[in-house]
Amino acid sequence: MSNEYIVQQGDTLNSIARQHGTSVTELQRRNPIIRNPDQIQQGWKITLPNTARAANDSSLPTARPTSTSTSTTTLPPPRHAGDCSTTQTQASSPCTAELVDVVHVTGDPWFYVLTDEQAQALKREVSRVQSLMDELKTALADAEERVGCQKDEAPEAVCSCARCIKDEWSLKAQEEGLLNIDPPSAQPESELTTEEDIQGQLATLRQAREWYAGYSPVLSADAGNVLENNWETLRTQKLAELDAEIVQLRSRLASEPGSSGTLANGVTPDQKYGRKGTRSVSSERGTQRRSGITVVEISLFSQPDRRYYVAARFHEQVNWKTRVSTRVMQGKPFSRQLATQLLESIQKEVNDARRANPLGSLGAKLASWSSDEDNLLNALHKETSWTSNSDDAAPYAISSEAHALRFAASASAGVNSWDPAAGNIEIGAKGSAAFSLGEGAVTLNTFFPSQGGRSMRLAYRNANGDTVLHPFGVFRLHGKLEMSCFVGAQAQASAGAKAQYKPSDEGPGGATALLGSPRIETGRGGYIGVKGDAFAGAQAGGAISGAMQWIEPSKVGRGPIVSGQSNSGSSWTSLAEIKAELSGALGIGAGYDFGLSIRSDRLAFNCNGRLVFGPGASGGFASVVDLENIYKVVKLFCDALAEVDYRYLLCVQKDAFWYLAQGLYQVASAPREAMISAFELGQEEVGRWWERREATKAEATNLANYLLHHRALLINGKKISLKGLPPETLGPMVFVLSESFVESWNEDQESALVLLLSGIDSWRQMFKVLEHCSPKGSRVNAMHSMDRINSILDGAQQRQFNRFIEGLAVHRDRSRSTMLAWQPVDPRRKRSVLIAASRTNHFSGLA
């Protein structure tokens, strides 16, 4: 008796075997559809052994017999009855269906010989899948770039960008069995509003008002401390100005709706991505691995113009029993005669009683090609003619990841040839890609997210302690994206035609990234890559390399017009080279658009994937800054501090901040005969130097000479403005110069001190410099620092300094005209002032 059982939801092969009194091994033997005993699908028909018994447990589904017999005993069937899978002569009646076509599944060790009915069913499946691929090609041809997706602002909006087209197509492809989609749950980012920014400005104004109201400069003289006589008028004027600004901001705040003017958008990066979902890797060639794209690549001898694709579930359910080992190609040299020889070998291997004569007509189709490379027969020869050396790499990429990548590349690029040389694809930005699909590789050189870049936002903490995002120039990545079918393992083979997998240096895999909305990810091997995050089980997309480029705010939209972008090509500055061996996952890059940190004892530039790849991307990556680019990154850091009026930059790690502040001081204070390259030393060595350093008279002399000679700070021969230095650098400079001047009466040191202070153009910058006016930049009372400066000024200088203080803008004002803090004079003319200052508790002298 022969029975069949229809697999029900929740069934396992083990439970079916127990239910029907048989073994898992016997069920696998009788059902070639079962390739993995742990993977069966609802709806499959399972052939049961004749001796199988019905289940006694009524709670389990019962077998559905397709034939019955009243006899309780049966004879065993003839050996090989109904089985066409063997290529040897069978004792029973042969299969009589005519064999008309040959198909090869990439990676399988067999050529499958099909009957007309099987061939027609296969071609219908090929046509079905091809129509879906053509549909995507047509839709993407006129798609807009993904960075302009309207759904980022309004999720319900109708959008025709490539991202939305792919998402819509993917849903349809999933229903057709070509994809597995598992969209990550979106976690909305908390919005930062202009209201928070205004509240921060109000808090700053209140702090400034309190400071000016409480400040009372005094003039030190031989007769004692005398209250400076022109400050009261200046203070009254300043307080009136501040009050007017406070009223204006309050009125703006009252007119603002609850949460208008959003400065941030997007979705919080899913940091858990990459840890969910696993996939098993089988050493059996041609086994479909869970990569999100569930297709199988095939070659049809009757249509040898390209590779074709069928759904994996179709391949699992067909029963192509007549097959010939691909070893028939081994030892045959590649030539135009190979097609005839191959078909003759297949006909010979097929049972003589089979009607295989029609196969001979396929030889002419196989032998027609335009080049040695661009033809199916050569690809088959590369794929199946293994060498005897097990260390040699397989000459053709055969893994299921390679199936998926070639399918995705062809679907995305819309190339009609199975082995295209180039095509247009979209991963974050559209570009022309070079394809080497025989080896399973795609290379895209372009700008990410676009040639015009994307606006960057600084994250800082305002006076109320709230986080605010502030626009700060434009970023882009001018780079190369490499995708391949390898994901940490490379297909290898021996003469036995059994593929093996061993670790290799290959990192990227690119199938799902081509079809999905990619996002930035850093792999365990250290490379920066992209992933198609909508696909279940996808492990990698591609590796990125290139240069991060930036346009500072003052140059955005300026310069000669360049076709296709709003910014001049000459305005872009390269900040850091992105290299695989230097990348790594850093939270700072994931949380903010950009950041600075210490990595491998050096300054590292961090970038948010969303900034580079636009909406849909996430994650972060970093690259150590080369010494030749250190000036550009230091300038960006100084400009960023000034832009947010020296607030706390959330995107700069503490170690990196102090490395920059201390390194800048080290350059300016080094003896002239021992000039050093900026940041030539690593972070740890600079930190040790700062700890050992003692403020000395020699250091004050070196500092004054350097500042007056260069009137800037030089990094690799390029100037950083003194007024752009961080307060943690300026504060110790002011301390050393003022401390030494009281004792030495060196007029160069007073001139250098005036030069430093005159560059300050905002109240907060002055306050922060005074707050760090100490030997090592540690925080001190700002009013005490102000008193030490006032104590070295004579009457005229004090009045000039009062006007300078009163003229400081509460919010940074770049249009403010330069004003000297005071006019230096011959120290002997204010001898009594300096003697009195030295007797105060403000100065303790230098070593």
PDB file of N, CA and C in Angstrom, residues 337-373:
ATOM      1  N   GLN A 337      34.025  23.098 -30.089  1.00  0.00           N
ATOM      2  CA  GLN A 337      33.589  21.708 -30.171  1.00  0.00           C
ATOM      3  C   GLN A 337      33.059  21.194 -28.830  1.00  0.00           C
ATOM      4  N   LEU A 338      33.242  21.977 -27.766  1.00  0.00           N
ATOM      5  CA  LEU A 338      32.843  21.520 -26.445  1.00  0.00           C
ATOM      6  C   LEU A 338      31.334  21.274 -26.367  1.00  0.00           C
ATOM      7  N   ALA A 339      30.541  22.095 -27.051  1.00  0.00           N
ATOM      8  CA  ALA A 339      29.087  21.944 -27.000  1.00  0.00           C
ATOM      9  C   ALA A 339      28.667  20.579 -27.537  1.00  0.00           C
ATOM     10  N   THR A 340      29.235  20.210 -28.699  1.00  0.00           N
ATOM     11  CA  THR A 340      28.892  18.914 -29.285  1.00  0.00           C
ATOM     12  C   THR A 340      29.332  17.773 -28.381  1.00  0.00           C
ATOM     13  N   GLN A 341      30.561  17.890 -27.850  1.00  0.00           N
ATOM     14  CA  GLN A 341      31.081  16.846 -26.977  1.00  0.00           C
ATOM     15  C   GLN A 341      30.229  16.697 -25.715  1.00  0.00           C
ATOM     16  N   LEU A 342      29.809  17.828 -25.148  1.00  0.00           N
ATOM     17  CA  LEU A 342      29.008  17.796 -23.929  1.00  0.00           C
ATOM     18  C   LEU A 342      27.674  17.109 -24.177  1.00  0.00           C
ATOM     19  N   LEU A 343      26.978  17.475 -25.257  1.00  0.00           N
ATOM     20  CA  LEU A 343      25.678  16.866 -25.534  1.00  0.00           C
ATOM     21  C   LEU A 343      25.814  15.378 -25.835  1.00  0.00           C
ATOM     22  N   GLU A 344      26.890  15.008 -26.516  1.00  0.00           N
ATOM     23  CA  GLU A 344      27.101  13.587 -26.781  1.00  0.00           C
ATOM     24  C   GLU A 344      27.305  12.818 -25.476  1.00  0.00           C
ATOM     25  N   SER A 345      28.057  13.417 -24.545  1.00  0.00           N
ATOM     26  CA  SER A 345      28.297  12.768 -23.256  1.00  0.00           C
ATOM     27  C   SER A 345      27.008  12.625 -22.476  1.00  0.00           C
ATOM     28  N   ILE A 346      26.164  13.653 -22.506  1.00  0.00           N
ATOM     29  CA  ILE A 346      24.891  13.587 -21.778  1.00  0.00           C
ATOM     30  C   ILE A 346      23.992  12.518 -22.380  1.00  0.00           C
ATOM     31  N   GLN A 347      23.929  12.466 -23.722  1.00  0.00           N
ATOM     32  CA  GLN A 347      23.095  11.459 -24.377  1.00  0.00           C
ATOM     33  C   GLN A 347      23.577  10.059 -24.051  1.00  0.00           C
ATOM     34  N   LYS A 348      24.874   9.899 -23.976  1.00  0.00           N
ATOM     35  CA  LYS A 348      25.437   8.584 -23.689  1.00  0.00           C
ATOM     36  C   LYS A 348      25.134   8.151 -22.270  1.00  0.00           C
ATOM     37  N   GLU A 349      25.178   9.112 -21.325  1.00  0.00           N
ATOM     38  CA  GLU A 349      24.935   8.799 -19.916  1.00  0.00           C
ATOM     39  C   GLU A 349      23.467   8.480 -19.652  1.00  0.00           C
ATOM     40  N   VAL A 350      22.584   9.102 -20.441  1.00  0.00           N
ATOM     41  CA  VAL A 350      21.156   8.821 -20.269  1.00  0.00           C
ATOM     42  C   VAL A 350      20.881   7.407 -20.780  1.00  0.00           C
ATOM     43  N   ASN A 351      19.958   6.717 -20.144  1.00  0.00           N
ATOM     44  CA  ASN A 351      19.618   5.337 -20.522  1.00  0.00           C
ATOM     45  C   ASN A 351      19.362   5.227 -22.018  1.00  0.00           C
ATOM     46  N   ASP A 352      19.937   4.195 -22.644  1.00  0.00           N
ATOM     47  CA  ASP A 352      19.815   4.024 -24.089  1.00  0.00           C
ATOM     48  C   ASP A 352      18.367   3.915 -24.546  1.00  0.00           C
ATOM     49  N   ALA A 353      17.518   3.416 -23.650  1.00  0.00           N
ATOM     50  CA  ALA A 353      16.111   3.242 -24.034  1.00  0.00           C
ATOM     51  C   ALA A 353      15.338   4.552 -23.997  1.00  0.00           C
ATOM     52  N   ARG A 354      15.940   5.604 -23.411  1.00  0.00           N
ATOM     53  CA  ARG A 354      15.248   6.898 -23.363  1.00  0.00           C
ATOM     54  C   ARG A 354      15.285   7.560 -24.723  1.00  0.00           C
ATOM     55  N   ARG A 355      14.320   8.345 -25.010  1.00  0.00           N
ATOM     56  CA  ARG A 355      14.273   9.075 -26.284  1.00  0.00           C
ATOM     57  C   ARG A 355      14.969  10.417 -26.090  1.00  0.00           C
ATOM     58  N   ALA A 356      16.257  10.449 -26.332  1.00  0.00           N
ATOM     59  CA  ALA A 356      17.067  11.643 -26.070  1.00  0.00           C
ATOM     60  C   ALA A 356      17.585  12.279 -27.348  1.00  0.00           C
ATOM     61  N   ASN A 357      17.122  11.827 -28.475  1.00  0.00           N
ATOM     62  CA  ASN A 357      17.628  12.387 -29.722  1.00  0.00           C
ATOM     63  C   ASN A 357      17.436  13.895 -29.860  1.00  0.00           C
ATOM     64  N   PRO A 358      16.307  14.458 -29.383  1.00  0.00           N
ATOM     65  CA  PRO A 358      16.131  15.917 -29.528  1.00  0.00           C
ATOM     66  C   PRO A 358      17.227  16.734 -28.854  1.00  0.00           C
ATOM     67  N   LEU A 359      17.966  16.176 -27.900  1.00  0.00           N
ATOM     68  CA  LEU A 359      19.017  16.935 -27.213  1.00  0.00           C
ATOM     69  C   LEU A 359      20.117  17.366 -28.169  1.00  0.00           C
ATOM     70  N   GLY A 360      20.327  16.604 -29.238  1.00  0.00           N
ATOM     71  CA  GLY A 360      21.403  16.942 -30.164  1.00  0.00           C
ATOM     72  C   GLY A 360      21.241  18.304 -30.796  1.00  0.00           C
ATOM     73  N   SER A 361      20.001  18.751 -30.937  1.00  0.00           N
ATOM     74  CA  SER A 361      19.758  20.055 -31.566  1.00  0.00           C
ATOM     75  C   SER A 361      20.186  21.221 -30.690  1.00  0.00           C
ATOM     76  N   LEU A 362      20.449  20.966 -29.403  1.00  0.00           N
ATOM     77  CA  LEU A 362      20.846  22.053 -28.498  1.00  0.00           C
ATOM     78  C   LEU A 362      22.292  22.474 -28.711  1.00  0.00           C
ATOM     79  N   GLY A 363      23.094  21.614 -29.353  1.00  0.00           N
ATOM     80  CA  GLY A 363      24.516  21.907 -29.514  1.00  0.00           C
ATOM     81  C   GLY A 363      24.783  23.191 -30.264  1.00  0.00           C
ATOM     82  N   ALA A 364      24.022  23.459 -31.314  1.00  0.00           N
ATOM     83  CA  ALA A 364      24.240  24.664 -32.113  1.00  0.00           C
ATOM     84  C   ALA A 364      23.985  25.928 -31.299  1.00  0.00           C
ATOM     85  N   LYS A 365      22.963  25.878 -30.435  1.00  0.00           N
ATOM     86  CA  LYS A 365      22.670  27.045 -29.594  1.00  0.00           C
ATOM     87  C   LYS A 365      23.786  27.296 -28.593  1.00  0.00           C
ATOM     88  N   LEU A 366      24.283  26.225 -27.992  1.00  0.00           N
ATOM     89  CA  LEU A 366      25.347  26.386 -26.996  1.00  0.00           C
ATOM     90  C   LEU A 366      26.625  26.924 -27.626  1.00  0.00           C
ATOM     91  N   ALA A 367      26.914  26.535 -28.859  1.00  0.00           N
ATOM     92  CA  ALA A 367      28.187  26.889 -29.494  1.00  0.00           C
ATOM     93  C   ALA A 367      28.194  28.301 -30.062  1.00  0.00           C
ATOM     94  N   SER A 368      27.057  29.001 -30.072  1.00  0.00           N
ATOM     95  CA  SER A 368      26.992  30.352 -30.649  1.00  0.00           C
ATOM     96  C   SER A 368      27.291  31.388 -29.583  1.00  0.00           C
ATOM     97  N   TRP A 369      28.447  32.052 -29.714  1.00  0.00           N
ATOM     98  CA  TRP A 369      28.803  33.115 -28.775  1.00  0.00           C
ATOM     99  C   TRP A 369      29.649  34.167 -29.464  1.00  0.00           C
ATOM    100  N   SER A 370      29.688  35.342 -28.896  1.00  0.00           N
ATOM    101  CA  SER A 370      30.411  36.456 -29.507  1.00  0.00           C
ATOM    102  C   SER A 370      31.828  36.594 -28.981  1.00  0.00           C
ATOM    103  N   SER A 371      32.123  36.025 -27.833  1.00  0.00           N
ATOM    104  CA  SER A 371      33.463  36.129 -27.255  1.00  0.00           C
ATOM    105  C   SER A 371      33.711  34.938 -26.358  1.00  0.00           C
ATOM    106  N   ASP A 372      34.957  34.785 -25.975  1.00  0.00           N
ATOM    107  CA  ASP A 372      35.291  33.673 -25.080  1.00  0.00           C
ATOM    108  C   ASP A 372      34.721  33.861 -23.690  1.00  0.00           C
ATOM    109  N   GLU A 373      34.459  35.082 -23.301  1.00  0.00           N
ATOM    110  CA  GLU A 373      33.998  35.356 -21.939  1.00  0.00           C
ATOM    111  C   GLU A 373      32.486  35.417 -21.830  1.00  0.00           C
TER     112      GLU A 373
END
